[in-house]
Amino acid sequence: MNASFFTPAIAFAAVSFFLGELGDGLNIFQGIYLVNIGWNESAIGIALSLMGFTALVCQTFAGDFIDKTSLDRRTIIVVAATMTACSALAVLFVREGNQDHMLMYITKVVEGLASSFIAPCLAALTMALFGPHEFDTVMANNTVWGHIGSAISAILAGGLAFIFYPKIKICFYVIGLSALCAIICVKFIPEGDQLMGRGFHSSKQNESDESKMFEGTFTGTQSEMPKAASYLSVIFANANVLLVLGELMSNNGNNNGDDDGENEASRSAIPLIAGAILLAQATMTIATWLGDYYTKRGVGRKILFLSGLVTLPIRCALVIYWKDAGNAFLLSTQILDGVGGGFIGLLHPYIVADITFGSGRFNLIMGLTASCFGLGATMSNFLGQMVVEKMGHLASLQGSLVLSLIPIIIFVIFMPETIHTRGKKKVEEVLIDSPDAGDYVLA
């Protein structure tokens, strides 16, 4: 492989592409597969929620660790990607019937732990190499390629599942291949400036100064932290919707005679989910590009983020209205999922960088807000599937609809505009009681 071809921007795009193939989409495929071999909805909800809950607990600590560590962040990505792939592939060893729960539960905990480090590491490396002025452009590019990777993985997984049916678990080998390719591409990413990667612009004089930095107390973003957590805590409260959508489309197939048993997933279930993910990821790619386009032209973070939020209740309402209208109508609702995911996924690191740059706590707040995302997703998967089992799909979707209104209200009332505020805080506001405050200056 020609190293000269892998410029830093191309290397970041390649890594984002292959890490995108490790995304949540294949967890949805796992849920459909486990239903197919005899698991009930409650057990599946617990398995998926354990991953989310572990990430919820670990992501803030992962961000803090990435801020403070002297380890090469590229090595952390390699280890995390390997652990994520190995634990995700454990589904291949689950036997027929409603059994081997503990195997899946343990591996989902490991997967949640490992995946907690991937996104903040990638953001830190981007900041470390490109700095605050180019960060938005490169992160937008990374996000676009991540969505493309998720789309390609959906195509591969869905196609393999359909071709090799009923041996549909072959589609999970996509995870292992993606992790291997990501590991190969990571070595082409330069390490960059360690201090810049945590949100500093350093004028480091010697190694002892750098080591003393961690003794300081960084308080400049303390007032923003609870606000950021509140704004973003329930954004992904509708994470259960895609899983319910897949179950509804599978049931539609069963009602048309595709399968003999009511509880057996139809042959088209995973390809339908692949189509849903592909449509959403394609729309996310377009929405991400549009969000970056309008951001560069001065459109505020708040209006774009809010545009993503309002798609959530609309999507839930349409799924409820079209639940018996056929799979084509249900599938079309993924366009709204793509618009919302594209704007929210793009603006999240922008807002965190706006709030935290100069404090040295960029990755900590990235981890904290990611934990808030995880809280909404975890409760959505767990409670949503419990409601499906006890009260049916319609009740689960109605609950998601109500929950999706909460972040809109919070965001409209409390969220300030953050565009053009990055790096504007005075040094004394973000470096209080630090013994080496004079060694670190803002961009």
XYZ file of C-alpha atoms in Angstrom:
443
model
C 0.000 0.000 0.000
C 1.453 3.363 -1.068
C 1.949 5.474 2.034
C 2.194 8.672 -0.027
C -1.388 8.139 -1.186
C -2.600 8.077 2.419
C -2.553 11.749 3.242
C -3.848 12.485 6.764
C -7.281 13.472 5.436
C -7.585 10.270 3.370
C -6.363 8.167 6.298
C -8.999 9.690 8.583
C -11.689 9.080 5.951
C -10.622 5.437 5.551
C -10.584 4.771 9.285
C -13.970 6.471 9.693
C -15.356 4.383 6.835
C -14.317 1.052 8.339
C -15.218 2.055 11.894
C -18.632 3.040 10.528
C -19.076 -0.599 9.525
C -18.745 -1.533 13.209
C -21.716 0.676 14.067
C -25.053 -0.008 15.708
C -26.637 -1.296 12.507
C -25.197 -4.767 12.921
C -26.535 -4.838 16.484
C -29.997 -4.506 14.957
C -29.171 -7.459 12.706
C -28.141 -9.403 15.778
C -31.519 -8.681 17.356
C -33.378 -10.018 14.310
C -31.115 -13.081 14.192
C -31.666 -13.861 17.869
C -35.437 -13.689 17.361
C -34.993 -16.116 14.480
C -33.252 -18.711 16.663
C -35.769 -18.489 19.487
C -34.876 -15.602 21.810
C -37.714 -13.531 23.246
C -37.890 -9.754 23.018
C -37.039 -9.179 26.690
C -33.777 -11.127 26.451
C -32.814 -9.229 23.303
C -33.653 -5.921 24.959
C -31.444 -6.795 27.931
C -28.534 -7.815 25.668
C -28.647 -4.625 23.606
C -29.207 -2.487 26.696
C -26.174 -3.952 28.461
C -23.942 -2.647 25.696
C -25.562 0.779 25.908
C -25.479 0.844 29.707
C -21.792 -0.107 29.794
C -20.996 2.629 27.291
C -23.111 5.020 29.356
C -21.005 4.313 32.450
C -17.639 4.247 30.669
C -17.750 7.021 28.072
C -17.181 9.928 30.426
C -14.237 8.109 32.014
C -12.985 7.144 28.551
C -12.998 10.799 27.495
C -11.193 11.835 30.663
C -8.626 9.057 30.138
C -8.023 10.138 26.538
C -7.502 13.727 27.720
C -4.929 12.751 30.318
C -3.127 9.752 28.860
C 0.318 9.896 27.297
C -0.433 6.707 25.346
C -0.666 6.894 21.579
C -4.360 7.369 20.800
C -3.939 5.340 17.608
C -3.046 2.295 19.701
C -6.191 2.797 21.773
C -8.317 2.774 18.593
C -6.674 -0.456 17.411
C -7.304 -2.206 20.729
C -10.868 -0.907 20.971
C -11.751 -1.897 17.392
C -10.346 -5.400 17.930
C -12.270 -5.894 21.171
C -15.478 -4.551 19.597
C -15.239 -6.914 16.633
C -14.354 -9.993 18.709
C -17.177 -9.438 21.178
C -19.685 -8.708 18.400
C -18.755 -11.941 16.633
C -19.733 -13.910 19.739
C -23.243 -14.155 18.296
C -21.863 -16.856 16.007
C -21.538 -19.163 19.029
C -25.113 -18.753 20.316
C -27.018 -22.030 20.002
C -30.551 -22.520 18.720
C -33.288 -21.821 21.254
C -33.700 -19.289 24.013
C -30.301 -20.018 25.607
C -26.689 -18.810 25.917
C -27.941 -15.551 27.373
C -24.892 -15.075 29.590
C -22.517 -15.358 26.628
C -24.261 -12.506 24.852
C -24.618 -10.436 28.011
C -20.892 -10.634 28.830
C -19.760 -9.896 25.283
C -22.129 -6.946 25.040
C -20.556 -5.476 28.179
C -17.103 -5.899 26.619
C -18.358 -4.374 23.368
C -19.792 -1.388 25.211
C -16.526 -0.848 27.087
C -14.371 -1.006 23.957
C -16.637 1.100 21.762
C -16.598 3.895 24.374
C -13.047 4.793 23.345
C -13.427 4.846 19.558
C -15.341 8.097 18.887
C -13.473 10.295 21.418
C -10.119 8.915 20.200
C -10.955 9.739 16.604
C -12.135 13.244 17.564
C -8.995 13.802 19.657
C -6.705 12.726 16.812
C -8.578 15.049 14.452
C -8.177 18.003 16.811
C -4.534 17.075 17.490
C -3.580 17.096 13.815
C -5.793 19.789 12.282
C -6.423 22.155 15.201
C -9.580 24.151 16.031
C -9.772 26.032 12.733
C -9.847 22.968 10.456
C -11.591 20.682 12.954
C -15.131 21.243 11.662
C -14.236 20.501 8.034
C -12.318 17.315 8.795
C -14.901 16.076 11.304
C -17.632 16.614 8.709
C -15.605 14.546 6.244
C -15.057 11.842 8.870
C -18.771 11.766 9.651
C -19.733 11.471 5.975
C -17.393 8.525 5.452
C -18.628 6.911 8.654
C -22.176 7.025 7.280
C -20.999 5.597 3.963
C -19.262 2.769 5.840
C -22.454 1.988 7.739
C -24.383 1.941 4.455
C -21.904 -0.434 2.800
C -21.987 -2.759 5.822
C -25.781 -2.812 5.610
C -25.612 -3.754 1.917
C -23.055 -6.499 2.539
C -24.827 -7.904 5.603
C -28.269 -7.805 4.004
C -27.032 -9.335 0.760
C -25.159 -12.157 2.494
C -28.128 -12.888 4.751
C -30.460 -13.154 1.763
C -28.101 -15.238 -0.397
C -27.129 -17.747 2.299
C -30.524 -17.952 4.034
C -31.225 -19.695 6.421
C -27.521 -19.495 7.443
C -27.902 -15.777 7.995
C -25.235 -15.491 10.668
C -22.623 -15.374 7.913
C -23.463 -11.677 7.563
C -21.713 -10.986 10.880
C -18.317 -11.737 9.340
C -18.580 -8.232 7.894
C -17.700 -6.993 11.403
C -14.401 -8.856 11.523
C -13.372 -7.710 8.050
C -14.213 -4.103 8.881
C -12.160 -4.159 12.081
C -9.161 -5.612 10.246
C -9.282 -2.918 7.566
C -9.644 -0.167 10.193
C -6.593 -1.455 12.055
C -4.536 -1.421 8.845
C -5.563 2.155 8.026
C -4.966 3.558 11.527
C -1.188 3.336 11.108
C -1.366 5.992 8.382
C -2.857 8.597 10.769
C -0.198 10.913 12.276
C -0.292 11.271 16.040
C -0.414 15.071 15.987
C -0.022 17.366 19.005
C -1.106 15.536 22.169
C -2.074 18.761 23.939
C -3.981 20.127 20.968
C -5.883 16.834 20.915
C -7.340 17.553 24.334
C -8.392 21.085 23.461
C -5.244 23.084 24.219
C -3.095 25.199 21.944
C 0.255 24.592 23.567
C 3.552 26.406 23.715
C 5.092 23.524 25.628
C 8.587 24.266 26.867
C 9.685 20.916 28.271
C 8.383 17.508 29.261
C 8.151 18.361 32.966
C 5.757 21.201 32.140
C 3.503 18.771 30.295
C 3.434 16.321 33.192
C 2.549 19.079 35.649
C -0.413 20.139 33.540
C -2.484 17.215 34.808
C -2.187 18.483 38.363
C -4.221 21.590 37.495
C -7.893 22.086 38.044
C -9.870 22.922 34.921
C -13.068 24.691 35.807
C -13.915 26.837 32.805
C -16.537 24.443 31.469
C -18.115 23.328 34.738
C -21.124 25.570 34.278
C -21.671 24.246 30.748
C -21.341 20.556 31.610
C -24.744 20.018 33.241
C -26.362 22.073 30.492
C -24.762 19.995 27.744
C -25.793 16.805 29.520
C -29.381 18.043 29.841
C -29.630 19.145 26.217
C -28.426 15.851 24.826
C -29.567 13.271 27.393
C -32.693 11.998 25.660
C -31.980 12.814 22.020
C -31.662 9.176 21.150
C -34.696 8.140 23.200
C -36.136 6.687 20.002
C -33.248 4.237 19.483
C -35.798 1.442 19.884
C -37.722 2.625 16.810
C -35.457 0.931 14.241
C -35.708 -2.401 16.047
C -39.508 -2.101 16.269
C -39.581 -1.029 12.621
C -37.719 -4.201 11.635
C -40.117 -6.337 13.657
C -43.122 -4.658 12.004
C -41.689 -5.227 8.521
C -40.904 -8.840 9.423
C -44.472 -9.329 10.670
C -45.801 -7.863 7.437
C -43.781 -10.461 5.570
C -45.109 -13.244 7.807
C -48.686 -12.085 7.266
C -48.101 -12.375 3.525
C -47.113 -15.992 3.903
C -43.372 -15.688 3.714
C -42.873 -17.987 6.715
C -44.617 -20.859 8.404
C -44.363 -19.684 11.995
C -45.632 -16.438 13.452
C -42.535 -15.970 15.625
C -39.982 -16.960 12.980
C -38.293 -14.060 11.247
C -38.943 -14.048 7.506
C -36.183 -14.417 4.971
C -36.578 -10.791 4.044
C -36.211 -9.482 7.612
C -32.487 -8.733 7.575
C -32.424 -7.424 3.976
C -35.312 -5.123 4.944
C -33.352 -3.864 7.926
C -30.355 -3.447 5.618
C -32.540 -1.368 3.322
C -33.756 0.726 6.246
C -30.199 1.374 7.431
C -28.999 2.049 3.873
C -31.737 4.622 3.287
C -31.055 6.301 6.631
C -27.277 6.367 6.109
C -27.623 7.727 2.572
C -29.850 10.503 3.905
C -27.438 11.111 6.808
C -24.607 11.552 4.319
C -26.578 14.217 2.447
C -27.725 15.880 5.694
C -24.145 15.943 7.002
C -22.925 17.593 3.802
C -25.747 20.153 3.960
C -25.076 20.819 7.652
C -21.402 21.467 6.937
C -22.330 23.656 3.944
C -24.690 25.860 5.943
C -22.358 25.978 8.962
C -19.566 27.364 6.791
C -21.967 30.061 5.670
C -22.721 31.200 9.209
C -25.962 29.347 9.962
C -26.110 28.797 13.726
C -25.620 25.488 15.518
C -28.935 25.777 17.343
C -31.245 25.954 14.327
C -29.487 23.065 12.556
C -29.465 20.894 15.674
C -33.114 21.682 16.306
C -33.900 20.722 12.695
C -32.530 17.282 13.490
C -34.489 16.986 16.724
C -37.902 17.737 15.221
C -37.613 14.806 12.825
C -37.800 12.343 15.726
C -41.474 12.738 16.757
C -42.519 13.088 13.106
C -40.852 9.779 12.312
C -42.508 8.005 15.247
C -45.918 9.375 14.261
C -45.539 8.200 10.662
C -44.470 4.696 11.709
C -47.562 4.483 13.925
C -49.821 5.780 11.146
C -48.322 3.473 8.496
C -47.782 0.376 10.641
C -50.198 -1.659 8.503
C -49.652 0.186 5.214
C -46.845 -2.031 3.936
C -43.079 -2.178 4.103
C -42.491 0.512 1.466
C -44.221 3.124 3.632
C -42.426 1.983 6.779
C -39.086 1.996 5.003
C -39.601 5.573 3.802
C -39.652 6.839 7.401
C -35.916 6.172 7.533
C -35.421 9.326 5.496
C -36.388 11.311 8.592
C -34.042 9.195 10.700
C -31.273 10.097 8.274
C -31.987 13.826 8.395
C -32.057 13.836 12.192
C -29.001 11.618 12.594
C -27.033 13.613 10.039
C -27.569 17.006 11.667
C -27.233 15.746 15.253
C -24.148 13.630 14.553
C -22.412 16.514 12.794
C -23.279 19.286 15.267
C -22.483 17.312 18.429
C -18.651 17.581 18.209
C -18.934 21.139 16.864
C -20.891 22.285 19.930
C -18.584 20.450 22.341
C -15.523 22.022 20.689
C -17.168 25.466 20.851
C -17.831 25.099 24.564
C -14.591 23.446 25.663
C -11.709 24.578 23.462
C -9.040 26.153 25.608
C -10.037 24.166 28.703
C -8.154 20.982 27.911
C -11.311 18.988 28.609
C -12.590 18.469 25.060
C -12.597 14.659 25.220
C -14.061 14.575 28.727
C -17.120 16.542 27.585
C -17.337 14.462 24.394
C -17.483 11.403 26.643
C -20.003 12.982 29.003
C -22.412 13.938 26.227
C -21.930 10.541 24.561
C -22.919 8.989 27.890
C -26.093 11.057 27.807
C -26.795 9.744 24.311
C -26.198 6.251 25.659
C -28.648 6.768 28.510
C -31.456 7.558 26.089
C -30.550 4.686 23.765
C -30.175 2.173 26.587
C -33.490 2.976 28.211
C -35.134 3.039 24.801
C -33.911 -0.433 23.832
C -34.652 -2.000 27.206
C -38.016 -0.440 27.988
C -39.095 -0.428 24.357
C -38.663 -4.171 23.961
C -40.288 -4.821 27.328
C -43.310 -2.820 26.182
C -43.354 -4.702 22.855
C -43.519 -8.030 24.696
C -46.183 -6.944 27.189
C -48.280 -4.407 25.270
C -47.323 -4.641 21.605
C -45.481 -2.589 18.986
C -47.965 0.279 18.894
C -47.599 1.078 22.598
C -43.803 1.005 22.284
C -43.892 3.470 19.402
C -46.292 5.767 21.259
C -43.898 5.856 24.211
C -41.012 6.732 21.892
C -43.097 9.524 20.374
C -43.721 11.116 23.770
C -40.071 10.803 24.824
C -38.845 12.373 21.597
C -40.659 15.628 22.435
C -38.673 16.178 25.639
C -35.278 17.133 24.113
C -36.975 19.589 21.739
C -38.513 21.482 24.648
C -35.258 21.481 26.637
C -33.208 22.560 23.623
C -35.511 25.437 22.644
C -35.647 26.854 26.170
C -32.111 26.391 27.481
C -29.630 25.963 24.609
C -27.592 29.080 23.734
C -26.023 29.634 20.321
C -22.342 28.588 20.315
C -21.140 29.427 16.808
C -18.130 31.800 16.700
C -17.458 31.261 20.431
C -14.669 28.680 20.098
C -11.496 29.768 21.879
C -12.960 33.117 22.951
C -12.752 32.481 26.699
C -9.977 34.155 28.607
C -7.197 31.920 29.823
C -7.921 32.724 33.462
C -11.489 31.453 33.008
C -10.398 27.995 31.915
C -7.125 27.482 33.755
C -7.765 28.221 37.387
C -5.266 27.047 39.982
C -3.145 25.420 37.247
C 0.574 25.597 38.190
C 1.543 26.015 34.527
C -1.204 28.275 33.216
C 1.348 30.422 31.468
C 2.520 27.533 29.300
C -0.824 27.137 27.508
C -2.415 29.772 25.362
C -5.533 29.921 23.258
C -5.494 29.784 19.464
